[in-house]
Each structure stands twice: as C-alpha cells, then as structure tokens.
mmCIF file of C-alpha atoms in Angstrom:
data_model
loop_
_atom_site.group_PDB
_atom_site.id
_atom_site.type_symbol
_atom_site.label_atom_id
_atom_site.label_comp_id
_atom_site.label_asym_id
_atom_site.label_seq_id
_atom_site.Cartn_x
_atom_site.Cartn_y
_atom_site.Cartn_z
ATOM 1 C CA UNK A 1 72.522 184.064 -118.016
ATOM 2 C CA UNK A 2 69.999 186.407 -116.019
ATOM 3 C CA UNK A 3 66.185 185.038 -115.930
ATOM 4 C CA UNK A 4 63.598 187.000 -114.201
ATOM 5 C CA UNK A 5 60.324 185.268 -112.915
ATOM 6 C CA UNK A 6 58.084 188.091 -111.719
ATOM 7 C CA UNK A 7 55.945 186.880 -108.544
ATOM 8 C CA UNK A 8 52.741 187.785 -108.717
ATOM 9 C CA UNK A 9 51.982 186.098 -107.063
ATOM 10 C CA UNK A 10 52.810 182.260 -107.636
ATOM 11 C CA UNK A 11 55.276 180.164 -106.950
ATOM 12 C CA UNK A 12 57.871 180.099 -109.077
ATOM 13 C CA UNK A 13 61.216 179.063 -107.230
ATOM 14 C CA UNK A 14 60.476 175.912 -107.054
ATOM 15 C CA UNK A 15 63.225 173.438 -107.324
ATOM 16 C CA UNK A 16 61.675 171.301 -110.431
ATOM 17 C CA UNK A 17 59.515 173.557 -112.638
ATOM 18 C CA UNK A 18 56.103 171.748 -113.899
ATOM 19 C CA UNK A 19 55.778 171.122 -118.044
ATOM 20 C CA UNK A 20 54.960 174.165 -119.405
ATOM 21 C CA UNK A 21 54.187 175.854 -122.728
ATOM 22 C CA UNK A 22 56.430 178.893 -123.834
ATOM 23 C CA UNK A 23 53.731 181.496 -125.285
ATOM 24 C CA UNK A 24 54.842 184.439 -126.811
ATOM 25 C CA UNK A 25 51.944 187.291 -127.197
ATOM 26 C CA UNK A 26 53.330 189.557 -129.599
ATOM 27 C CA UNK A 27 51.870 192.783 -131.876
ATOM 28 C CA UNK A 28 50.766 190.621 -134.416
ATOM 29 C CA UNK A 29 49.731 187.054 -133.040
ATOM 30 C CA UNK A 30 50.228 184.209 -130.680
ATOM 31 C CA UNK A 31 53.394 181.937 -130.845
ATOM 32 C CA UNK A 32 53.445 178.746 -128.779
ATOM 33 C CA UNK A 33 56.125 176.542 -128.115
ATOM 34 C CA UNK A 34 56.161 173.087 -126.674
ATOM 35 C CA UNK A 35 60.003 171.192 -125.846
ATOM 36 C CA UNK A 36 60.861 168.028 -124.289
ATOM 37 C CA UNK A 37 64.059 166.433 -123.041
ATOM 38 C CA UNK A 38 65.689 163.678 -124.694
ATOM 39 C CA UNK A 39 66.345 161.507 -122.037
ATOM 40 C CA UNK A 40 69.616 159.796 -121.190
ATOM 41 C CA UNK A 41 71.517 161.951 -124.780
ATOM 42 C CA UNK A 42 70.216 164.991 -123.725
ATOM 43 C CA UNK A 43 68.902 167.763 -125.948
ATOM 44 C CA UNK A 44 65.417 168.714 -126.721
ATOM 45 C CA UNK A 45 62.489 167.973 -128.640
ATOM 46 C CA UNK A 46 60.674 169.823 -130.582
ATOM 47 C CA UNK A 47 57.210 168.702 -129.230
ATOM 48 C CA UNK A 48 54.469 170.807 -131.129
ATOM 49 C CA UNK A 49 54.472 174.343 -132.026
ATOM 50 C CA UNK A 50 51.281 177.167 -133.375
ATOM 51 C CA UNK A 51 51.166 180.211 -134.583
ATOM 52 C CA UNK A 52 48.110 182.517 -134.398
ATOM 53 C CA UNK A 53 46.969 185.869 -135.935
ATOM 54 C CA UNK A 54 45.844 188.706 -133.126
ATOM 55 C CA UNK A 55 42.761 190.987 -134.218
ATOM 56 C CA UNK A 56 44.977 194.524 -135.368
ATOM 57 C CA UNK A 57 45.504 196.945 -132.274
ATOM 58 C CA UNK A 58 44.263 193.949 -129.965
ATOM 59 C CA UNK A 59 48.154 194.725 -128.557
ATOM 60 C CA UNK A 60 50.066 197.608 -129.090
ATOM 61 C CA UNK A 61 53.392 198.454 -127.954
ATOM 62 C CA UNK A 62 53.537 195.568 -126.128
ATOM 63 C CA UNK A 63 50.267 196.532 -124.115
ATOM 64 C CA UNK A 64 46.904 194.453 -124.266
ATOM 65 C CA UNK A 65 44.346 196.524 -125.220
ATOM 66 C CA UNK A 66 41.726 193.939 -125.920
ATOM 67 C CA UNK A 67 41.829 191.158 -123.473
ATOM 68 C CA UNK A 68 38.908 189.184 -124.811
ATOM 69 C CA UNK A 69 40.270 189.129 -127.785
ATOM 70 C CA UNK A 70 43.895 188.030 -126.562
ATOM 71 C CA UNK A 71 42.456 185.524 -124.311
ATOM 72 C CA UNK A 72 40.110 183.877 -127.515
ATOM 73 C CA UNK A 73 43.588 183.935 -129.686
ATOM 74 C CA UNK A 74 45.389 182.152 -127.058
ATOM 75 C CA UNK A 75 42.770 179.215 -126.983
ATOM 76 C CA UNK A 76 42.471 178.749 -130.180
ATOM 77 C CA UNK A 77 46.438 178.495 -130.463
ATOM 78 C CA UNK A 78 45.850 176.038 -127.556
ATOM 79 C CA UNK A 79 43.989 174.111 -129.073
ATOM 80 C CA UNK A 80 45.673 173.931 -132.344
ATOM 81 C CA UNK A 81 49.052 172.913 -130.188
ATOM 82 C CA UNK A 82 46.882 169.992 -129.411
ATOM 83 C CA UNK A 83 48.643 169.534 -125.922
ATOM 84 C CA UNK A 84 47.272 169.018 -122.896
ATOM 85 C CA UNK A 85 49.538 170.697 -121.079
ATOM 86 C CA UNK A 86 47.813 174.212 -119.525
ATOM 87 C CA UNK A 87 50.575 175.680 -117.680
ATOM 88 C CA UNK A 88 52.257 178.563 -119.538
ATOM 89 C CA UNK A 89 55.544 180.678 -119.610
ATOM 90 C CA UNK A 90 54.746 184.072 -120.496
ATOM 91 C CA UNK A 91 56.964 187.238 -120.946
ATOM 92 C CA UNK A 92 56.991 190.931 -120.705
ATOM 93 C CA UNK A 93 58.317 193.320 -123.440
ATOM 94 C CA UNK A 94 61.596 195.310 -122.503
ATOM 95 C CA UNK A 95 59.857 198.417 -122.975
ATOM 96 C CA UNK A 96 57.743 197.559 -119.702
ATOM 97 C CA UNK A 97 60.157 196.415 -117.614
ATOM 98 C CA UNK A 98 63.230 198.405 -115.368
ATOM 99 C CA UNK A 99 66.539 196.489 -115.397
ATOM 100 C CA UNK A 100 68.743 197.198 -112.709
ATOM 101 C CA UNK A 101 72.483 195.355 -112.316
ATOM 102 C CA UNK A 102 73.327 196.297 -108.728
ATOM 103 C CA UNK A 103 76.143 194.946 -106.114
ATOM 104 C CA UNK A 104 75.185 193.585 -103.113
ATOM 105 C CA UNK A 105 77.278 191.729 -100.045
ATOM 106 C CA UNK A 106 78.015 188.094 -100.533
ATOM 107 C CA UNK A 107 76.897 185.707 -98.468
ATOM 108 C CA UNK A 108 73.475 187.164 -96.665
ATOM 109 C CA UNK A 109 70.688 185.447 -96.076
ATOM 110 C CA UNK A 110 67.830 184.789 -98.545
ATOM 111 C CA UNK A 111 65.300 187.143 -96.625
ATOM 112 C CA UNK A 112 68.275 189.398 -96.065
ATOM 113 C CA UNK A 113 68.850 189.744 -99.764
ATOM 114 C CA UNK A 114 65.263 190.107 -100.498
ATOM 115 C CA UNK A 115 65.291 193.084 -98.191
ATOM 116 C CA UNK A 116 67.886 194.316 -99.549
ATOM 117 C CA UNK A 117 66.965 194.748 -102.941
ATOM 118 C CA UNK A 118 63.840 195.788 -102.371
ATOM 119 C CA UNK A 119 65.636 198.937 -100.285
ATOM 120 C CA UNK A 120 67.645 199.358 -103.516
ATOM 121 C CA UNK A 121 64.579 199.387 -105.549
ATOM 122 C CA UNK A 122 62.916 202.513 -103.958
ATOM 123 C CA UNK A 123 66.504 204.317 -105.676
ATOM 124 C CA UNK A 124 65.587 202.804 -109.649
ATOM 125 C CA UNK A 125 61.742 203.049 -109.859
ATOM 126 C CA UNK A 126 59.850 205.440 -110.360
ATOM 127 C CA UNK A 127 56.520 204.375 -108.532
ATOM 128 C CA UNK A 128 55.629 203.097 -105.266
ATOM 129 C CA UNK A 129 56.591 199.785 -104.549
ATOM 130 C CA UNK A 130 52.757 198.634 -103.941
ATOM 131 C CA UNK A 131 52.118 199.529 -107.242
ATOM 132 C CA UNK A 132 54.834 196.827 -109.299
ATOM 133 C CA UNK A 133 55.788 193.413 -109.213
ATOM 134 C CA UNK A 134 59.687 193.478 -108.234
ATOM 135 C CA UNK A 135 61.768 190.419 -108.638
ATOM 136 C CA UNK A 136 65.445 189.663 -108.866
ATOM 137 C CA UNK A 137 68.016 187.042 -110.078
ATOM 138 C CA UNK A 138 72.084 186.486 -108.523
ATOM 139 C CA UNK A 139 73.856 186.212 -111.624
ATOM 140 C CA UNK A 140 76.905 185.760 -109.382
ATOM 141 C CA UNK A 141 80.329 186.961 -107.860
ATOM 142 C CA UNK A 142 81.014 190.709 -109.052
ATOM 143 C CA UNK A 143 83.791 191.130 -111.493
ATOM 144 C CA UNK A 144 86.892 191.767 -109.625
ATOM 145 C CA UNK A 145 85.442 191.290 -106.085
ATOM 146 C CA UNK A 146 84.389 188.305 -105.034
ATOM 147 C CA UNK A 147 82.825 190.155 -101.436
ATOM 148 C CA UNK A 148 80.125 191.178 -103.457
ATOM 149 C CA UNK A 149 77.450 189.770 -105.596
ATOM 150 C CA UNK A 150 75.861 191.076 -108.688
ATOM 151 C CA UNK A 151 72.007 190.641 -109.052
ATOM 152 C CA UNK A 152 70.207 191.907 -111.701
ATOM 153 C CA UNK A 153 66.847 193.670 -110.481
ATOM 154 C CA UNK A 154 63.552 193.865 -112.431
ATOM 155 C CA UNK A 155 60.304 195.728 -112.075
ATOM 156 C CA UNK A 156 57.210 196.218 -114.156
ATOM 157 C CA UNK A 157 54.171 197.848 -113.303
ATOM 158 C CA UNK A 158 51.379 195.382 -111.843
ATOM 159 C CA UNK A 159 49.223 195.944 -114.797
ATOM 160 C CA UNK A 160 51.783 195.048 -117.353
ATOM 161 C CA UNK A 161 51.444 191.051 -115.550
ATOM 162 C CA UNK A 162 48.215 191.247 -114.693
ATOM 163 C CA UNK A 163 46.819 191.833 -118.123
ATOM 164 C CA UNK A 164 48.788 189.037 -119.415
ATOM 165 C CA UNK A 165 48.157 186.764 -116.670
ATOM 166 C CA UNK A 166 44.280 187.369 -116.898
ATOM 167 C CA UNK A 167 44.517 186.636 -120.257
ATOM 168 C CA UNK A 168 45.792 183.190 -120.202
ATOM 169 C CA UNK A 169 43.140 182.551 -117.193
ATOM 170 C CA UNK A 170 40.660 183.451 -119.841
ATOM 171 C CA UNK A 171 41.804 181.239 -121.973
ATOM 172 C CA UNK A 172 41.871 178.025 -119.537
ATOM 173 C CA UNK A 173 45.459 178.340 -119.076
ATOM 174 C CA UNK A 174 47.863 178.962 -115.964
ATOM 175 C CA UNK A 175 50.962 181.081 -116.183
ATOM 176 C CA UNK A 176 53.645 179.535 -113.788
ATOM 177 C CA UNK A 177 56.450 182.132 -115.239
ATOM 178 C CA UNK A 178 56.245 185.700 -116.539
ATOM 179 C CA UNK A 179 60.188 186.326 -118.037
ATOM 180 C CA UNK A 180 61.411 189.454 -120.296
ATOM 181 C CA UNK A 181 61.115 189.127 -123.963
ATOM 182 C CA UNK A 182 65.037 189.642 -124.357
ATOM 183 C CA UNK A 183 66.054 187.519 -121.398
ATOM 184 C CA UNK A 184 63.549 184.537 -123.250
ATOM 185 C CA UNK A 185 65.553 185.553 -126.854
ATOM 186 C CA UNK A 186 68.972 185.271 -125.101
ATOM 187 C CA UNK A 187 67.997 182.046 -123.709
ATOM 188 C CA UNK A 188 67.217 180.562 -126.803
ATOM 189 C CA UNK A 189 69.914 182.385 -128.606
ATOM 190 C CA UNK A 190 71.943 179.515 -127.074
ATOM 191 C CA UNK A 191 71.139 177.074 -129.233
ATOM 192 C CA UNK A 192 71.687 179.073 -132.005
ATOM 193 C CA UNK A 193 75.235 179.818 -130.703
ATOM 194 C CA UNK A 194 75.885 176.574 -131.009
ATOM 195 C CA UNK A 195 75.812 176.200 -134.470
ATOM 196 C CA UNK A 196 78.302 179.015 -135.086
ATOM 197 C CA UNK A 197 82.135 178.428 -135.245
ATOM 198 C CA UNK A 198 83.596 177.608 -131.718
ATOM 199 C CA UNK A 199 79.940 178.701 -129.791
ATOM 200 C CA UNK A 200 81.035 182.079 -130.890
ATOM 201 C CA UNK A 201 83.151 182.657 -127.541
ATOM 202 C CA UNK A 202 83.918 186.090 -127.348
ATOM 203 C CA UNK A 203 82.340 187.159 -130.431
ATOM 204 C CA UNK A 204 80.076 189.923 -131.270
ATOM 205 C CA UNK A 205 76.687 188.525 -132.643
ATOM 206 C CA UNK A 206 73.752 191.418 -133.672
ATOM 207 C CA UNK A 207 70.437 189.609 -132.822
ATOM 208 C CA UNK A 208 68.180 191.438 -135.521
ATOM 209 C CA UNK A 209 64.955 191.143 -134.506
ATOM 210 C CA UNK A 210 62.506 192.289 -137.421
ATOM 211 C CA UNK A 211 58.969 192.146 -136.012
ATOM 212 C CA UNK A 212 55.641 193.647 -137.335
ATOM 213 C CA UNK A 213 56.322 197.539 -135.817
ATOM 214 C CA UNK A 214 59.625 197.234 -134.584
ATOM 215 C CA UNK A 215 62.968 196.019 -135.415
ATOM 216 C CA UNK A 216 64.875 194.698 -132.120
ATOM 217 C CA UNK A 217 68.910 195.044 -132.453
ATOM 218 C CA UNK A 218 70.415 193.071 -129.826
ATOM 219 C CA UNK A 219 73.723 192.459 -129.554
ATOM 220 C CA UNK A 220 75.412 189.351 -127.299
ATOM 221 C CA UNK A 221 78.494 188.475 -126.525
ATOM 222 C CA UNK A 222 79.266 185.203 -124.616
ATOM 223 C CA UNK A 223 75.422 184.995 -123.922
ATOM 224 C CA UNK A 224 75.305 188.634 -122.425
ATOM 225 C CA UNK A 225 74.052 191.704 -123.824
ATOM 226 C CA UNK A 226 76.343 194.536 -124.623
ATOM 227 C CA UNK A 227 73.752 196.716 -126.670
ATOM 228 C CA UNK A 228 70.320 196.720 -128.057
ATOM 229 C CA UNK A 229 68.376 199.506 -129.494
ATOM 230 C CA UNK A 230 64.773 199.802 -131.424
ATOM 231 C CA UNK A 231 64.515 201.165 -135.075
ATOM 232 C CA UNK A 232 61.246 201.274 -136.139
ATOM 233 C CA UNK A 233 61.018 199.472 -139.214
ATOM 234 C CA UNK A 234 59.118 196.378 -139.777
ATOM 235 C CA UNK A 235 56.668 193.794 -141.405
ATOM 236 C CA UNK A 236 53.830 196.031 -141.318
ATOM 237 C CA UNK A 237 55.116 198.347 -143.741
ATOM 238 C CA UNK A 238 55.672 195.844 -146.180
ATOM 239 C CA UNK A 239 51.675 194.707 -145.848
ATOM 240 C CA UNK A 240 50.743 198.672 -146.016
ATOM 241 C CA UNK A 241 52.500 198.721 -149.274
ATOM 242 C CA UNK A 242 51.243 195.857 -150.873
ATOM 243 C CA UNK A 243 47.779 197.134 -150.021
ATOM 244 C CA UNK A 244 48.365 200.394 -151.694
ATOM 245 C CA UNK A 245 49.873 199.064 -154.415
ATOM 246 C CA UNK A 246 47.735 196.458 -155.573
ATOM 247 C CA UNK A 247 44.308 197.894 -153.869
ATOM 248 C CA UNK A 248 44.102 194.965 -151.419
ATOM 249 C CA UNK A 249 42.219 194.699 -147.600
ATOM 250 C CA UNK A 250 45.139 194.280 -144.871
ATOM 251 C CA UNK A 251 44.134 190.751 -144.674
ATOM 252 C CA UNK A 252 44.122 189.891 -148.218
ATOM 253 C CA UNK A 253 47.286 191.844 -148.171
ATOM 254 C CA UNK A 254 49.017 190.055 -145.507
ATOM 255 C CA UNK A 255 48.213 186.618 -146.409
ATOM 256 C CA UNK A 256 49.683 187.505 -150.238
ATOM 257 C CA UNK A 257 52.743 188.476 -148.709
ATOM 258 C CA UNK A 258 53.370 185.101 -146.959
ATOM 259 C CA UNK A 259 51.998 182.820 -149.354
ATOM 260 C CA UNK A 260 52.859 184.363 -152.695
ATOM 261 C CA UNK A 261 50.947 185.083 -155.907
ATOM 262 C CA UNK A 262 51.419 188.934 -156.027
ATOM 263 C CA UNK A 263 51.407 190.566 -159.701
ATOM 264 C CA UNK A 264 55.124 190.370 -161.408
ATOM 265 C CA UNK A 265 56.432 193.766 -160.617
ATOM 266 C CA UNK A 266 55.806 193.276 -156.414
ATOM 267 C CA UNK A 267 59.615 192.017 -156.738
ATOM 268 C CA UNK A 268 60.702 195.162 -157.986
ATOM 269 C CA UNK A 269 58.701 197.857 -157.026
ATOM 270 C CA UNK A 270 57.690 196.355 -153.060
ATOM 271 C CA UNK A 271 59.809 194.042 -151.403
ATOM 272 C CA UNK A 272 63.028 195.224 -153.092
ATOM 273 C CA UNK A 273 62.716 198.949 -151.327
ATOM 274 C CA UNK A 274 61.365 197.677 -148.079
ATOM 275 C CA UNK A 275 64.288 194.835 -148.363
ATOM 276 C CA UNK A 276 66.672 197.660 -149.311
ATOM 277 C CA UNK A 277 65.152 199.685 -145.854
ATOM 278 C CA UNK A 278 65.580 197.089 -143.970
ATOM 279 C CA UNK A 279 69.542 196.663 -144.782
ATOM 280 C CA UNK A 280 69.663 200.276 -144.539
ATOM 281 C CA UNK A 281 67.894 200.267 -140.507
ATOM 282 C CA UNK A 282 70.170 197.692 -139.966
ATOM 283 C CA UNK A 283 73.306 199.197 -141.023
ATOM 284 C CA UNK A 284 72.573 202.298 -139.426
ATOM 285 C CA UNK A 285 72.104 200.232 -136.383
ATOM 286 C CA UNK A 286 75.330 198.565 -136.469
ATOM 287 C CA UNK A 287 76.684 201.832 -136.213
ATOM 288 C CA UNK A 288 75.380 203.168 -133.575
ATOM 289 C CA UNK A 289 76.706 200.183 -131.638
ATOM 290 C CA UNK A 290 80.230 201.007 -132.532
ATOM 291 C CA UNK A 291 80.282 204.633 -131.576
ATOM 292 C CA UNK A 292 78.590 204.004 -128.485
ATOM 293 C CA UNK A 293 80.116 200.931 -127.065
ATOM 294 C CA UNK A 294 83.960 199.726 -126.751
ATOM 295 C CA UNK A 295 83.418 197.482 -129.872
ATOM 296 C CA UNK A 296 84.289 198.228 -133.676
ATOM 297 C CA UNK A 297 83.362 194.757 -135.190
ATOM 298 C CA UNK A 298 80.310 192.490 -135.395
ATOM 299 C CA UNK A 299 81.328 188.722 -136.046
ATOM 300 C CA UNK A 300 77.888 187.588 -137.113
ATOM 301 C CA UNK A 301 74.331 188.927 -137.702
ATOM 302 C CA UNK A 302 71.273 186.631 -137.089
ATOM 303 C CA UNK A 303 68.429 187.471 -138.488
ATOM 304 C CA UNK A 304 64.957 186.796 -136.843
ATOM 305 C CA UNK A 305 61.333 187.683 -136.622
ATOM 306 C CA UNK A 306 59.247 187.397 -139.645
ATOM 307 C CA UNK A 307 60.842 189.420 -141.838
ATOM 308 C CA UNK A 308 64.176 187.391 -141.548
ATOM 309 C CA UNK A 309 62.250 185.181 -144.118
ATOM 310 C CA UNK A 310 61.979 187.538 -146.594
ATOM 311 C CA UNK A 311 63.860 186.527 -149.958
ATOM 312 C CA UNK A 312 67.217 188.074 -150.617
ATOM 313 C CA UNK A 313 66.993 189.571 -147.014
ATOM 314 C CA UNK A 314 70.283 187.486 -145.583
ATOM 315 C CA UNK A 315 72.178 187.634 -148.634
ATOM 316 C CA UNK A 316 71.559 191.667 -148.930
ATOM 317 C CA UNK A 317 72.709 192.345 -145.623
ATOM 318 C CA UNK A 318 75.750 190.140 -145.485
ATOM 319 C CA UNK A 319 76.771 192.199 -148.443
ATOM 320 C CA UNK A 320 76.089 195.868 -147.615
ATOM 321 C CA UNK A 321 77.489 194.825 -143.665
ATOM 322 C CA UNK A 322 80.282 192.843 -144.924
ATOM 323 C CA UNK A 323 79.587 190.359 -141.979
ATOM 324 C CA UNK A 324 78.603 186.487 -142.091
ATOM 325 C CA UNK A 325 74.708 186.336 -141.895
ATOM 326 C CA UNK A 326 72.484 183.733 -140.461
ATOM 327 C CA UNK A 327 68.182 183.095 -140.795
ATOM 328 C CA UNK A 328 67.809 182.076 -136.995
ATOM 329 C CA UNK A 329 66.876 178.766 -135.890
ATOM 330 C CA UNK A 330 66.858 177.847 -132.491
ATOM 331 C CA UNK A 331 65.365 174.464 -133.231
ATOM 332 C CA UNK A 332 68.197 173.521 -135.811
ATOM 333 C CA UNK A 333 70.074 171.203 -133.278
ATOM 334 C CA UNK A 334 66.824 169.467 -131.560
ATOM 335 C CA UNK A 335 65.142 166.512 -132.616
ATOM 336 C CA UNK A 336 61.775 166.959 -134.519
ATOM 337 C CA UNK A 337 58.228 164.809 -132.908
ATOM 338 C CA UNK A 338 57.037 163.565 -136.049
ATOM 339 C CA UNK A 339 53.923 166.071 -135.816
ATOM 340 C CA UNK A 340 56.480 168.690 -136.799
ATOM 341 C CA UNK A 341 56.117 169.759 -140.508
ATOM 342 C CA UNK A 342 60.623 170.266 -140.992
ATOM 343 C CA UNK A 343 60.183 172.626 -144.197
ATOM 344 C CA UNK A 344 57.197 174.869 -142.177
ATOM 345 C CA UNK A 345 59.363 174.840 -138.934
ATOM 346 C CA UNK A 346 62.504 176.248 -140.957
ATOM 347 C CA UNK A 347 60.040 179.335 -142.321
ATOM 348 C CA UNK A 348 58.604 179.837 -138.979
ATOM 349 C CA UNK A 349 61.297 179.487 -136.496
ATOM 350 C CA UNK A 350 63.087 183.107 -136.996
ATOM 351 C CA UNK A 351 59.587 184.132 -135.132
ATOM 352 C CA UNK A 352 59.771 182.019 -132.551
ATOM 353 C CA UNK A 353 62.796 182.595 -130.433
ATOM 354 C CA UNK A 354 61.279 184.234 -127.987
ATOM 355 C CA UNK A 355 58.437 181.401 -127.233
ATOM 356 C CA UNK A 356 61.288 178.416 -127.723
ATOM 357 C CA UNK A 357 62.979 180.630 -124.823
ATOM 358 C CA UNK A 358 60.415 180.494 -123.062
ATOM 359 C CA UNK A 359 59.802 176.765 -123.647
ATOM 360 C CA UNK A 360 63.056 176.274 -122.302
ATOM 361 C CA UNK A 361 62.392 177.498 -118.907
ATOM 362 C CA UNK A 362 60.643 173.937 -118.166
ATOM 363 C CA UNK A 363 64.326 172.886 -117.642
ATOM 364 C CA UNK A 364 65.170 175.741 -115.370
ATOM 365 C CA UNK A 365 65.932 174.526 -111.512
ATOM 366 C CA UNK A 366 65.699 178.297 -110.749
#
C-alpha cells in the first residue's frame, strides 16, 4: 500500500523509524494515537489514546488558520496522552495534496529515480518546484510490464507542512512523518479488513467517513482505492440544529449531542432527519461510484468518523443500501494497556482511523 513521507526537511527513510505518536489535526479537534508491538505474537497494543476539542474556525478545510491555538490544543492532548514520547506522525488532507501514479524504468538508481520524478513533476503541478515539498513512494512492478515501475508521486504546497509542522514545534513536539489523511485511513483500514469474511479479498468496501463538515466516501478494494468523493454533509449540522431547536450555545449544543439529555422529541424531530440525510448522502454516493467506475456492487460499508456513532445510523443504512454495515474499529483485533477505558474506545474509535494509521507508521521500515 502507497505511504508518502513528505521531506521537509527531515529524515524520514530511515531504516527503523523512532516511537512515535500518530496525531490527527482535524476540523474539529485533536486525535492522538499511541501503539506498541506485542513482542514475539505479534500484533499491537493499544498504548494510550486523547481526544481534544479545536477552538471553531481554528482549521478550516483542512488549513490552520490559528496556529497558537492548534499548537495549545496539541499540548494539552499531549499531555492528557500522558506519554513521554514527543515525536509525532502527522498528515495532510487530500484536498492539499497532488497524487500522481506514473511509470518509470526499472532498475535505476536511487538518485536516478529521484531525478526522474522530479522531471515528471514539472508535467502534474501547477507551481514551481521551489515552492512544494515533492516526495514519492515505488509501489512496485507495473501491471503487465515488469520493465517498468509504478511510483506514486505526491506534492503539497510548502505551507500546507509547514503550518502543521510549526505547530507541533509549538507544542514541544517533533514531527518525524507528514503522510496523507487517506493513505493513514487505508493503512489502518487493514485491521479492520481483517475482521471481515476472508480479509475481504477482492471485495468492494465504501469507507464512509462522516466528519464535522464533510463526509469522506472512500472506496478500497484489496487495500487500494478505486473511488472516493466528498459530499458535504456532516456532524456540524446536527449541532446547528440542536442549537436552533432547543435555543442552546454551540458548546452547550455539542456536548448534549454526545452525552445525552436532550428534551424527548430531539429523537424525532433532530437526529432522525439528519440520520435520514445522512443515508440519503450516502446512497447517493454509492451511486455515483457505480456509474463512474467498472463496479456495480459494494460488499460492505464501514462507517467512521463521529457520526458513525450516531444511534440507528448502521442499521438505517444497511437497510436503505441493502449492503452489510460495519461501526469501524481499527483497534478491535489489538490488545488493550489497561489505561484504556474498552466501552469509551468502542465510541471513539470510528474517529480515529486516521491517527491509529498514523500510529502505525512506527512499524514502517520505509
């Protein structure tokens, strides 16, 4: 599966990668993620994990738009973790990032593929090449032709890393990896493979991201992507709602709809039409991926981010979707430290695939 490290520069190819935190800076907060290996059985352990509200607008479509404020969120889900581990895996959101699959001759050099790609690069980008962090990964022999290589090229602007990586140095913290928010997702997404019938080999599985602005349909096959689009749908809607409805501060708002006590008729007249949107977005989605790809079938949906909590949500779209749906869990299969609360874990982890996935490149050799 591709991984991207952007350089930027540090050094990341090293052969054994330091301990390292996955942190996940999203719209709405701060998720960080903290594995270990089992040693001699294998597998991983869930170490420590935090989650931790951003200030609103303090990042918007994936941009940082209030660093201080970033930086102060991300030490006080530091220190929360409780770890003493400082190094960091960070990751960029798709939306800032170019993706680039090209073939290249097997069997140069290092340098001589480095040069290469970055000749290939002036074709994909649209800015100079002083002005973005450019990185690539072999995936491996090209379908069909095994005298070329396929390597998957990626570029974001130097801001994009920049702002993020100032932000953990802010914070006391030192990024060693900056992936791609679906690249991170896919990696985890392996351990929630393997809890489906046979791994899900050569199945269709719709990765439904639901996150506070956006909902994130990604669709894998045998680890790989073979679609993804953005609806925009999400939690945020369901907060604005409860506010209007019940005359409640964002806050106050927010913190009812993940702990509870709402008046009687929320059930009926809030979350069961944002619930019913949500099918609906997802649905639509779904369709979309049929007329514009080879495929006519999803095998399984999984549902993540922190909507995928939401009661009724599974069951609702298993049954307008007629497919087998799942409440992702990366963390289903690993062995829990016994500072992990199991019951909290279960209603957090659909928001955390991205930051186990990151956690998980501490095992990476490359």
């Amino acid at each position: 599966m591709p991984k991207v490290n952007f350089d930027i520069p540090l050094d990341f190819l090293q052969t054994k990668t330091p301990p390292m935190i996955g942190v996940d800076i999203s719209a709405s907060s701060v998720k960080m993620v903290e594995l270990s290996e089992l040693p001699k059985k294998g597998g991983y352990v869930v170490e420590r994990y935090a989650i931790e509200p951003l200030p609103k607008d303090a990042v918007t479509d994936g941009n940082i738009n209030n660093l201080d404020a970033v930086a102060e969120t991300l030490q006080r889900a530091w220190k929360r973790l409780g770890s003493r581990i400082k190094n960091v895996s960070l990751a960029l959101p798709a939306a800032a990032v170019i993706t680039k699959k090209i073939l290249l001759p097997a069997g140069m050099r290092e340098e001589d593929l480095e040069y290469q790609v970055e000749s290939e690069a002036n074709q994909y980008i649209p800015f100079a090449l002083d002005e973005v962090n450019l990185d690539f990964q072999v995936i491996g022999p090209a379908p069909g032709n095994p005298e070329e290589l396929e390597v998957l090229l990626a570029a974001s602007r130097k801001a994009n890393v920049e702002d993020r990586v100032a932000a953990a140095q802010a914070a006391s913290l030192k990024a060693l990896v900056v992936d791609v928010e679906p690249y991170a997702a896919e990696t985890a997404f392996e351990q929630i493979s393997a809890q489906l019938p046979d791994n899900a080999v050569d199945k269709c599985v719709a990765l439904v991201d639901v996150g506070s602005n956006v909902m994130n349909v990604n669709v894998l096959r045998n680890g790989q992507s073979v679609y993804s689009r953005d609806q925009q749908v999400g939690g945020d809607q369901l907060t604005q709602q409860i506010q209007a409805m019940f005359g409640l501060s964002a806050d106050e708002a927010e913190a009812a709809k993940r702990s509870g006590g709402l008046p009687d008729n929320y059930e009926s007249d809030v979350l069961s039409p944002f619930r019913e949107s949500v099918v609906m977005e997802i649905a639509r989605a779904l369709q979309f991926f049929f007329t514009s790809t080879q495929y006519n079938e999803v095998d399984y949906i999984v549902l993540a981010g922190g909507c995928a909590v939401l009661p009724g949500l599974d069951d609702a779209v298993a049954t307008r979707t007629q497919v087998s749906t799942m409440v992702a869990n990366p963390f289903a299969l690993m062995t829990l430290s016994s500072r992990i609360k199991p019951r909290q874990l279960q209603m957090d982890a659909p928001s955390l695939i991205v930051a186990c996935g990151l956690a998980m490149r501490r095992f990476d050799p490359s």
